[in-house]
């Protein structure tokens, strides 16, 4: 039995042989499969991407050749350039940023263990090449939003070490006046929106930022970062769909550090090539332990989203600490595994070798610089620790932009605040 012209038709066994040929005329056109490929790069001339980054000249410019196997493509006919250039000063700036993040995170570890940082704390050491490489490709006006492993992002977006520690210590000099802590760092001065605690929840929010950028027509792009552990969230794929429909300028960045909490990606995801998980959304995978590879992949991805539409970018990286400070990180992976990654793929070790091998700075001078950075970070953290906390009366602020709400309900009703000033128990 099938439907034709609004009426049910009964087929005899003799007519079944012709079913396939007749069925195509009976199916409503709206139910037929449609192929909806993304626009090919050739439609906009791939050379426009190349032209954005002309070969620099000068004796202080270094040339590096990346390996083709550092990238993988999905629904793309072209990828990042393999030859990349960087000045000696730029290379030193990159290393200083990466080294600062590494030392900052290691100091966080100490302060957390001494109970001067409270709550949840997720460290970024091992993944420094991702945020630093992407930041090198962004331009003023671009936006970034991520999850709760965001200390490195907060720093690359422009915040200071002292303010980052102040927020983690719960001090009023922190970016959220001590109310956010480690998981909720923000830097609106440079379009960084945190710092989101619910797994995957930042993805639709970032999609909304991309929609705003598209509607404003200001040419800005959005990096929406999430981890491999969030990659199976339904809201991620709803966001992919809307973004592709509307051709939003969004890079969906999967920072694949191989483990979602304590579960290896292979045990949690049927498909671990996360750059292909957008299906109809083009994708690119990059060696997330090589800062220059990340920079080139980001340049390419940013060109794509500004001119064509969204892209999924997977950065294959690794975290040295456990998921959070409450996770020693040894029950689901071996110390040998971590040591081998450090020895063979550490992003800082790689950049450091480039600096020494290309005579940018001698090894002894580099050690001296590293020592000075360590001292400055320790001094900034101590200064932040001595900053003051919010007064109790300030706790009701930052709810409305217009000032305190007329009533804030406390768990003890008598302590509730009226008009931002008076407790219920004190009302006459």
Tab-separated table of C-alpha atoms in Angstrom:
chain	number	residue	atom	x	y	z
A	1	UNK	CA	0.000	0.000	0.000
A	2	UNK	CA	1.314	3.450	-0.872
A	3	UNK	CA	-0.120	6.907	-1.458
A	4	UNK	CA	-0.563	8.491	-4.893
A	5	UNK	CA	-2.350	11.748	-5.670
A	6	UNK	CA	-3.865	11.807	-2.215
A	7	UNK	CA	-5.321	8.281	-2.489
A	8	UNK	CA	-4.094	4.964	-1.150
A	9	UNK	CA	-3.225	2.395	-3.823
A	10	UNK	CA	-2.998	-1.349	-3.118
A	11	UNK	CA	-0.286	-3.204	-5.004
A	12	UNK	CA	-0.687	-6.857	-5.870
A	13	UNK	CA	2.314	-9.176	-5.661
A	14	UNK	CA	2.620	-8.936	-9.461
A	15	UNK	CA	3.103	-5.166	-9.285
A	16	UNK	CA	5.794	-5.208	-6.589
A	17	UNK	CA	8.517	-5.685	-9.206
A	18	UNK	CA	7.799	-2.217	-10.608
A	19	UNK	CA	7.574	-0.536	-7.197
A	20	UNK	CA	10.949	1.204	-7.296
A	21	UNK	CA	10.322	2.924	-10.633
A	22	UNK	CA	6.812	4.028	-9.672
A	23	UNK	CA	7.619	5.070	-6.078
A	24	UNK	CA	9.756	8.051	-7.100
A	25	UNK	CA	6.731	9.695	-8.712
A	26	UNK	CA	4.629	9.185	-5.592
A	27	UNK	CA	6.911	10.806	-3.009
A	28	UNK	CA	6.252	14.469	-2.333
A	29	UNK	CA	9.197	16.598	-3.555
A	30	UNK	CA	9.712	18.080	-0.096
A	31	UNK	CA	10.695	14.670	1.262
A	32	UNK	CA	13.352	13.991	-1.344
A	33	UNK	CA	16.992	14.186	-0.223
A	34	UNK	CA	18.750	17.373	-1.168
A	35	UNK	CA	22.480	17.859	-1.469
A	36	UNK	CA	23.456	21.137	0.172
A	37	UNK	CA	27.215	21.413	-0.002
A	38	UNK	CA	28.964	24.448	1.415
A	39	UNK	CA	30.337	26.902	-1.099
A	40	UNK	CA	33.646	25.818	-2.548
A	41	UNK	CA	36.671	27.926	-1.762
A	42	UNK	CA	37.261	28.485	-5.460
A	43	UNK	CA	34.039	30.523	-5.661
A	44	UNK	CA	35.743	33.328	-3.763
A	45	UNK	CA	39.254	32.854	-5.096
A	46	UNK	CA	41.529	31.169	-2.609
A	47	UNK	CA	44.232	33.688	-3.500
A	48	UNK	CA	42.481	36.299	-1.352
A	49	UNK	CA	43.558	34.305	1.711
A	50	UNK	CA	47.166	34.109	0.482
A	51	UNK	CA	47.236	37.825	-0.285
A	52	UNK	CA	46.395	38.717	3.318
A	53	UNK	CA	49.746	37.378	4.472
A	54	UNK	CA	52.454	38.469	2.018
A	55	UNK	CA	55.989	37.205	2.541
A	56	UNK	CA	57.755	39.637	4.895
A	57	UNK	CA	61.287	40.766	4.220
A	58	UNK	CA	64.234	41.659	6.419
A	59	UNK	CA	67.125	39.945	8.148
A	60	UNK	CA	65.109	39.444	11.348
A	61	UNK	CA	62.420	37.361	9.617
A	62	UNK	CA	62.475	33.601	10.118
A	63	UNK	CA	60.919	31.078	7.748
A	64	UNK	CA	59.391	27.822	8.963
A	65	UNK	CA	57.983	25.011	6.839
A	66	UNK	CA	55.109	23.119	8.423
A	67	UNK	CA	54.361	19.481	7.678
A	68	UNK	CA	51.308	18.694	5.595
A	69	UNK	CA	50.304	16.009	8.103
A	70	UNK	CA	49.907	18.694	10.778
A	71	UNK	CA	46.576	19.510	9.132
A	72	UNK	CA	43.519	17.530	8.061
A	73	UNK	CA	40.659	18.910	5.992
A	74	UNK	CA	36.936	18.185	5.778
A	75	UNK	CA	34.833	19.532	2.875
A	76	UNK	CA	37.682	21.843	1.925
A	77	UNK	CA	39.705	21.865	-1.275
A	78	UNK	CA	42.508	24.030	0.084
A	79	UNK	CA	44.130	24.483	3.475
A	80	UNK	CA	46.623	26.642	5.346
A	81	UNK	CA	49.955	27.666	3.856
A	82	UNK	CA	52.810	25.371	4.818
A	83	UNK	CA	55.458	28.065	4.571
A	84	UNK	CA	55.094	30.602	7.345
A	85	UNK	CA	57.149	33.570	8.442
A	86	UNK	CA	57.639	35.285	11.768
A	87	UNK	CA	59.984	38.001	12.980
A	88	UNK	CA	62.364	37.340	15.839
A	89	UNK	CA	60.539	39.854	18.014
A	90	UNK	CA	57.200	38.183	17.315
A	91	UNK	CA	58.654	34.793	18.168
A	92	UNK	CA	59.972	36.117	21.471
A	93	UNK	CA	56.593	37.682	22.273
A	94	UNK	CA	54.892	34.360	21.588
A	95	UNK	CA	57.289	32.506	23.859
A	96	UNK	CA	56.897	35.043	26.672
A	97	UNK	CA	53.115	34.668	26.534
A	98	UNK	CA	53.280	30.886	26.536
A	99	UNK	CA	55.861	30.807	29.323
A	100	UNK	CA	53.834	33.258	31.418
A	101	UNK	CA	50.722	31.087	31.124
A	102	UNK	CA	52.705	27.967	32.043
A	103	UNK	CA	54.231	29.556	35.150
A	104	UNK	CA	50.920	31.132	36.133
A	105	UNK	CA	49.199	27.750	36.041
A	106	UNK	CA	51.924	26.033	38.029
A	107	UNK	CA	51.644	28.746	40.670
A	108	UNK	CA	47.858	28.275	40.694
A	109	UNK	CA	48.526	24.660	41.591
A	110	UNK	CA	50.507	25.739	44.656
A	111	UNK	CA	47.976	28.309	45.831
A	112	UNK	CA	45.125	25.849	45.403
A	113	UNK	CA	46.901	23.200	47.456
A	114	UNK	CA	47.545	25.791	50.186
A	115	UNK	CA	43.787	26.573	50.162
A	116	UNK	CA	44.157	30.160	49.011
A	117	UNK	CA	42.264	29.434	45.784
A	118	UNK	CA	38.880	27.882	46.461
A	119	UNK	CA	36.217	26.158	44.415
A	120	UNK	CA	36.821	24.441	41.111
A	121	UNK	CA	40.049	25.163	39.272
A	122	UNK	CA	40.950	23.835	35.804
A	123	UNK	CA	44.519	24.417	34.626
A	124	UNK	CA	45.629	25.057	31.048
A	125	UNK	CA	49.287	23.997	31.119
A	126	UNK	CA	50.129	21.941	28.035
A	127	UNK	CA	47.577	23.729	25.844
A	128	UNK	CA	49.325	27.121	25.612
A	129	UNK	CA	49.975	26.888	21.866
A	130	UNK	CA	46.234	26.925	21.164
A	131	UNK	CA	45.214	30.217	22.761
A	132	UNK	CA	48.505	31.951	21.867
A	133	UNK	CA	48.461	30.786	18.245
A	134	UNK	CA	44.852	31.832	17.727
A	135	UNK	CA	45.390	35.205	19.389
A	136	UNK	CA	48.171	35.910	16.882
A	137	UNK	CA	45.658	35.506	14.058
A	138	UNK	CA	42.807	37.543	15.545
A	139	UNK	CA	42.355	41.228	14.787
A	140	UNK	CA	40.884	44.018	16.951
A	141	UNK	CA	37.139	43.598	17.244
A	142	UNK	CA	37.112	39.796	17.094
A	143	UNK	CA	35.405	37.836	19.869
A	144	UNK	CA	36.264	34.776	21.998
A	145	UNK	CA	34.128	32.661	24.310
A	146	UNK	CA	35.153	29.414	25.981
A	147	UNK	CA	34.469	27.030	28.853
A	148	UNK	CA	36.000	27.017	32.324
A	149	UNK	CA	39.627	26.105	31.430
A	150	UNK	CA	40.191	29.724	30.513
A	151	UNK	CA	43.125	31.202	32.448
A	152	UNK	CA	45.305	31.207	29.319
A	153	UNK	CA	42.586	32.801	27.206
A	154	UNK	CA	42.051	35.542	29.794
A	155	UNK	CA	45.736	36.403	29.616
A	156	UNK	CA	46.028	36.389	25.812
A	157	UNK	CA	42.909	38.556	25.531
A	158	UNK	CA	44.726	41.239	27.519
A	159	UNK	CA	44.128	40.856	31.251
A	160	UNK	CA	47.033	41.004	33.695
A	161	UNK	CA	48.480	38.237	35.837
A	162	UNK	CA	47.659	40.209	38.974
A	163	UNK	CA	43.978	40.636	38.077
A	164	UNK	CA	43.668	36.970	37.112
A	165	UNK	CA	45.039	35.884	40.491
A	166	UNK	CA	42.904	38.487	42.267
A	167	UNK	CA	39.773	36.961	40.783
A	168	UNK	CA	40.836	33.460	41.779
A	169	UNK	CA	41.577	34.712	45.308
A	170	UNK	CA	38.097	36.276	45.505
A	171	UNK	CA	39.391	39.863	45.637
A	172	UNK	CA	37.517	42.951	44.492
A	173	UNK	CA	40.351	43.851	42.096
A	174	UNK	CA	39.569	40.783	39.973
A	175	UNK	CA	37.831	40.969	36.604
A	176	UNK	CA	34.506	39.943	38.181
A	177	UNK	CA	35.197	41.646	41.525
A	178	UNK	CA	35.974	38.279	43.078
A	179	UNK	CA	32.519	36.862	42.415
A	180	UNK	CA	33.448	34.560	39.546
A	181	UNK	CA	36.619	32.835	40.620
A	182	UNK	CA	38.697	30.513	38.461
A	183	UNK	CA	35.855	29.298	36.238
A	184	UNK	CA	34.330	32.667	35.391
A	185	UNK	CA	37.003	35.017	34.105
A	186	UNK	CA	35.870	37.703	31.663
A	187	UNK	CA	37.564	40.515	29.788
A	188	UNK	CA	34.898	42.576	28.006
A	189	UNK	CA	37.497	45.240	27.180
A	190	UNK	CA	38.667	42.919	24.398
A	191	UNK	CA	35.500	40.922	23.690
A	192	UNK	CA	36.242	37.913	25.881
A	193	UNK	CA	33.056	36.450	27.330
A	194	UNK	CA	34.490	33.834	29.655
A	195	UNK	CA	34.584	31.477	31.414
A	196	UNK	CA	31.304	29.332	31.293
A	197	UNK	CA	30.647	26.589	33.805
A	198	UNK	CA	27.991	24.472	32.074
A	199	UNK	CA	29.504	21.987	29.638
A	200	UNK	CA	28.866	23.120	26.070
A	201	UNK	CA	26.588	26.016	27.085
A	202	UNK	CA	28.961	28.615	25.653
A	203	UNK	CA	28.478	27.221	22.123
A	204	UNK	CA	24.950	28.573	21.512
A	205	UNK	CA	25.909	31.794	23.308
A	206	UNK	CA	28.891	32.171	20.984
A	207	UNK	CA	26.618	31.471	18.039
A	208	UNK	CA	24.501	34.393	19.192
A	209	UNK	CA	27.606	36.578	19.277
A	210	UNK	CA	28.275	35.464	15.703
A	211	UNK	CA	24.720	36.405	14.713
A	212	UNK	CA	25.207	39.858	16.225
A	213	UNK	CA	28.465	40.287	14.294
A	214	UNK	CA	26.703	39.289	11.075
A	215	UNK	CA	23.815	41.670	11.664
A	216	UNK	CA	26.129	44.551	12.533
A	217	UNK	CA	28.233	43.873	9.461
A	218	UNK	CA	31.381	44.986	11.268
A	219	UNK	CA	33.577	42.235	9.783
A	220	UNK	CA	34.363	40.674	13.151
A	221	UNK	CA	34.719	36.931	13.706
A	222	UNK	CA	34.004	34.732	16.718
A	223	UNK	CA	36.017	31.873	18.226
A	224	UNK	CA	33.748	29.526	20.191
A	225	UNK	CA	35.926	27.079	22.101
A	226	UNK	CA	34.764	23.831	23.686
A	227	UNK	CA	36.417	20.583	24.710
A	228	UNK	CA	36.203	17.068	23.347
A	229	UNK	CA	34.075	16.225	26.380
A	230	UNK	CA	31.434	18.724	25.226
A	231	UNK	CA	31.506	17.577	21.608
A	232	UNK	CA	28.555	15.204	22.025
A	233	UNK	CA	26.236	17.880	23.415
A	234	UNK	CA	23.060	18.385	21.412
A	235	UNK	CA	23.249	22.156	21.710
A	236	UNK	CA	26.568	22.063	19.854
A	237	UNK	CA	24.913	20.587	16.775
A	238	UNK	CA	21.917	22.882	16.979
A	239	UNK	CA	24.432	25.720	16.857
A	240	UNK	CA	26.235	24.202	13.867
A	241	UNK	CA	22.931	24.015	12.008
A	242	UNK	CA	21.890	27.612	12.650
A	243	UNK	CA	25.352	28.921	11.944
A	244	UNK	CA	25.557	27.131	8.600
A	245	UNK	CA	22.061	28.245	7.612
A	246	UNK	CA	22.870	31.874	8.313
A	247	UNK	CA	26.553	31.710	7.255
A	248	UNK	CA	27.767	33.142	10.550
A	249	UNK	CA	31.432	34.162	11.001
A	250	UNK	CA	32.122	31.563	13.698
A	251	UNK	CA	35.053	29.223	14.288
A	252	UNK	CA	33.862	26.310	16.399
A	253	UNK	CA	37.097	25.362	18.119
A	254	UNK	CA	37.308	21.913	19.694
A	255	UNK	CA	40.294	21.890	22.061
A	256	UNK	CA	40.798	18.133	22.040
A	257	UNK	CA	43.071	17.413	24.995
A	258	UNK	CA	42.262	13.693	24.663
A	259	UNK	CA	40.242	13.307	27.878
A	260	UNK	CA	36.777	14.526	28.871
A	261	UNK	CA	37.245	14.616	32.646
A	262	UNK	CA	38.586	11.095	33.218
A	263	UNK	CA	37.285	9.449	30.056
A	264	UNK	CA	39.436	9.028	26.953
A	265	UNK	CA	37.854	10.439	23.797
A	266	UNK	CA	37.892	6.989	22.175
A	267	UNK	CA	35.637	5.654	24.939
A	268	UNK	CA	33.135	8.493	24.753
A	269	UNK	CA	32.847	9.374	21.068
A	270	UNK	CA	31.965	7.066	18.184
A	271	UNK	CA	33.810	9.457	15.853
A	272	UNK	CA	36.906	11.087	17.316
A	273	UNK	CA	37.732	13.172	14.233
A	274	UNK	CA	35.961	16.117	15.795
A	275	UNK	CA	36.741	18.426	12.873
A	276	UNK	CA	34.373	16.303	10.753
A	277	UNK	CA	31.551	16.328	13.271
A	278	UNK	CA	29.936	19.390	11.704
A	279	UNK	CA	29.105	17.166	8.694
A	280	UNK	CA	27.820	19.885	6.350
A	281	UNK	CA	30.086	22.449	8.073
A	282	UNK	CA	33.669	22.420	6.690
A	283	UNK	CA	36.368	21.444	9.147
A	284	UNK	CA	40.084	21.513	9.768
A	285	UNK	CA	42.263	19.685	12.302
A	286	UNK	CA	45.591	21.112	13.418
A	287	UNK	CA	48.542	20.056	15.540
A	288	UNK	CA	47.649	21.976	18.689
A	289	UNK	CA	51.108	21.526	20.185
A	290	UNK	CA	52.736	23.688	17.465
A	291	UNK	CA	51.956	27.374	17.924
A	292	UNK	CA	52.842	28.312	14.334
A	293	UNK	CA	50.665	25.540	12.926
A	294	UNK	CA	47.806	26.821	15.091
A	295	UNK	CA	48.427	30.374	13.887
A	296	UNK	CA	48.290	29.345	10.222
A	297	UNK	CA	45.196	27.185	10.718
A	298	UNK	CA	43.547	30.103	12.507
A	299	UNK	CA	44.437	32.554	9.760
A	300	UNK	CA	42.875	30.214	7.226
A	301	UNK	CA	39.796	29.586	9.369
A	302	UNK	CA	39.283	33.304	9.995
A	303	UNK	CA	39.476	34.010	6.269
A	304	UNK	CA	36.910	31.277	5.707
A	305	UNK	CA	34.380	32.505	8.279
A	306	UNK	CA	34.662	36.140	7.205
A	307	UNK	CA	34.057	35.277	3.557
A	308	UNK	CA	32.113	32.006	3.385
A	309	UNK	CA	30.639	30.776	6.630
A	310	UNK	CA	31.328	28.765	9.798
A	311	UNK	CA	34.059	26.200	10.205
A	312	UNK	CA	34.888	23.543	12.803
A	313	UNK	CA	38.516	23.601	13.901
A	314	UNK	CA	39.959	20.827	16.045
A	315	UNK	CA	43.205	21.525	17.898
A	316	UNK	CA	44.835	18.274	19.015
A	317	UNK	CA	46.489	19.140	22.301
A	318	UNK	CA	47.123	17.750	25.791
A	319	UNK	CA	46.654	18.872	29.374
A	320	UNK	CA	49.352	18.027	31.890
A	321	UNK	CA	47.200	18.427	34.998
A	322	UNK	CA	44.073	16.424	35.694
A	323	UNK	CA	40.645	17.644	34.645
A	324	UNK	CA	40.514	19.888	37.702
A	325	UNK	CA	42.602	20.301	40.821
A	326	UNK	CA	40.507	17.610	42.516
A	327	UNK	CA	41.627	15.136	39.839
A	328	UNK	CA	45.192	13.805	40.191
A	329	UNK	CA	44.980	12.611	36.577
A	330	UNK	CA	46.631	9.248	37.187
A	331	UNK	CA	43.725	6.784	37.349
A	332	UNK	CA	42.940	6.936	33.610
A	333	UNK	CA	46.395	7.616	32.176
A	334	UNK	CA	49.898	6.682	33.227
A	335	UNK	CA	52.681	9.012	34.407
A	336	UNK	CA	54.729	7.587	31.545
A	337	UNK	CA	52.198	8.862	29.016
A	338	UNK	CA	52.336	12.390	30.429
A	339	UNK	CA	56.135	12.318	30.551
A	340	UNK	CA	56.378	11.165	26.932
A	341	UNK	CA	54.098	13.982	25.761
A	342	UNK	CA	56.183	16.512	27.698
A	343	UNK	CA	59.401	15.175	26.240
A	344	UNK	CA	58.322	14.832	22.620
A	345	UNK	CA	55.559	17.365	22.018
A	346	UNK	CA	55.724	20.100	24.655
A	347	UNK	CA	54.728	23.381	22.932
A	348	UNK	CA	57.087	25.544	24.994
A	349	UNK	CA	60.044	23.237	24.442
A	350	UNK	CA	59.458	23.473	20.696
A	351	UNK	CA	59.397	27.279	20.582
A	352	UNK	CA	62.367	27.476	22.920
A	353	UNK	CA	64.412	25.318	20.561
A	354	UNK	CA	63.462	27.579	17.627
A	355	UNK	CA	64.716	30.594	19.560
A	356	UNK	CA	68.060	29.021	20.439
A	357	UNK	CA	68.641	27.255	17.118
A	358	UNK	CA	67.975	30.443	15.122
A	359	UNK	CA	70.203	32.585	17.361
A	360	UNK	CA	67.302	34.739	18.473
A	361	UNK	CA	68.537	34.524	22.065
A	362	UNK	CA	71.260	32.474	23.686
A	363	UNK	CA	70.266	29.740	26.103
A	364	UNK	CA	71.754	31.452	29.165
A	365	UNK	CA	69.995	34.724	28.335
A	366	UNK	CA	66.754	32.834	27.844
A	367	UNK	CA	67.103	31.237	31.273
A	368	UNK	CA	67.654	34.677	32.789
A	369	UNK	CA	64.517	36.003	31.101
A	370	UNK	CA	62.496	33.017	32.302
A	371	UNK	CA	63.702	33.596	35.856
A	372	UNK	CA	62.594	37.240	35.704
A	373	UNK	CA	59.156	36.245	34.426
A	374	UNK	CA	58.785	33.729	37.259
A	375	UNK	CA	59.685	36.385	39.829
A	376	UNK	CA	57.223	38.873	38.369
A	377	UNK	CA	54.398	36.335	38.367
A	378	UNK	CA	55.094	35.450	41.996
A	379	UNK	CA	55.142	39.141	42.928
A	380	UNK	CA	51.874	39.803	41.092
A	381	UNK	CA	50.206	36.885	42.869
A	382	UNK	CA	51.385	38.101	46.286
A	383	UNK	CA	50.100	41.603	45.574
A	384	UNK	CA	46.751	40.163	44.508
A	385	UNK	CA	46.552	38.074	47.668
A	386	UNK	CA	46.868	41.253	49.754
A	387	UNK	CA	44.044	43.039	47.918
A	388	UNK	CA	40.783	43.573	49.769
A	389	UNK	CA	37.552	41.640	49.375
A	390	UNK	CA	34.125	43.095	48.639
A	391	UNK	CA	32.148	44.607	51.480
A	392	UNK	CA	28.955	42.785	52.342
A	393	UNK	CA	26.909	45.696	51.011
A	394	UNK	CA	28.526	45.230	47.579
A	395	UNK	CA	27.326	41.644	47.206
A	396	UNK	CA	23.972	42.808	45.835
A	397	UNK	CA	25.599	44.799	43.034
A	398	UNK	CA	26.341	43.509	39.512
A	399	UNK	CA	22.861	42.003	39.197
A	400	UNK	CA	21.300	44.870	37.214
A	401	UNK	CA	23.280	47.428	35.231
A	402	UNK	CA	21.093	50.166	36.694
A	403	UNK	CA	22.086	49.465	40.283
A	404	UNK	CA	20.893	47.147	43.017
A	405	UNK	CA	17.491	45.481	42.530
A	406	UNK	CA	14.692	46.489	44.893
A	407	UNK	CA	14.856	43.176	46.720
A	408	UNK	CA	17.469	40.432	47.044
A	409	UNK	CA	16.288	37.284	48.797
A	410	UNK	CA	18.834	35.668	51.131
A	411	UNK	CA	18.553	32.097	52.425
A	412	UNK	CA	17.730	33.666	55.782
A	413	UNK	CA	14.795	35.898	54.861
A	414	UNK	CA	15.549	38.368	57.644
A	415	UNK	CA	18.952	39.010	56.083
A	416	UNK	CA	17.412	39.844	52.683
A	417	UNK	CA	18.324	43.277	51.324
A	418	UNK	CA	15.851	45.987	50.326
A	419	UNK	CA	16.940	48.658	47.817
A	420	UNK	CA	20.532	47.524	48.103
A	421	UNK	CA	20.945	48.956	51.585
A	422	UNK	CA	18.638	47.767	54.344
A	423	UNK	CA	18.129	44.243	55.644
A	424	UNK	CA	14.560	43.079	56.272
A	425	UNK	CA	15.316	42.624	59.964
A	426	UNK	CA	16.224	46.308	60.232
A	427	UNK	CA	13.039	47.655	58.664
A	428	UNK	CA	10.748	49.523	61.022
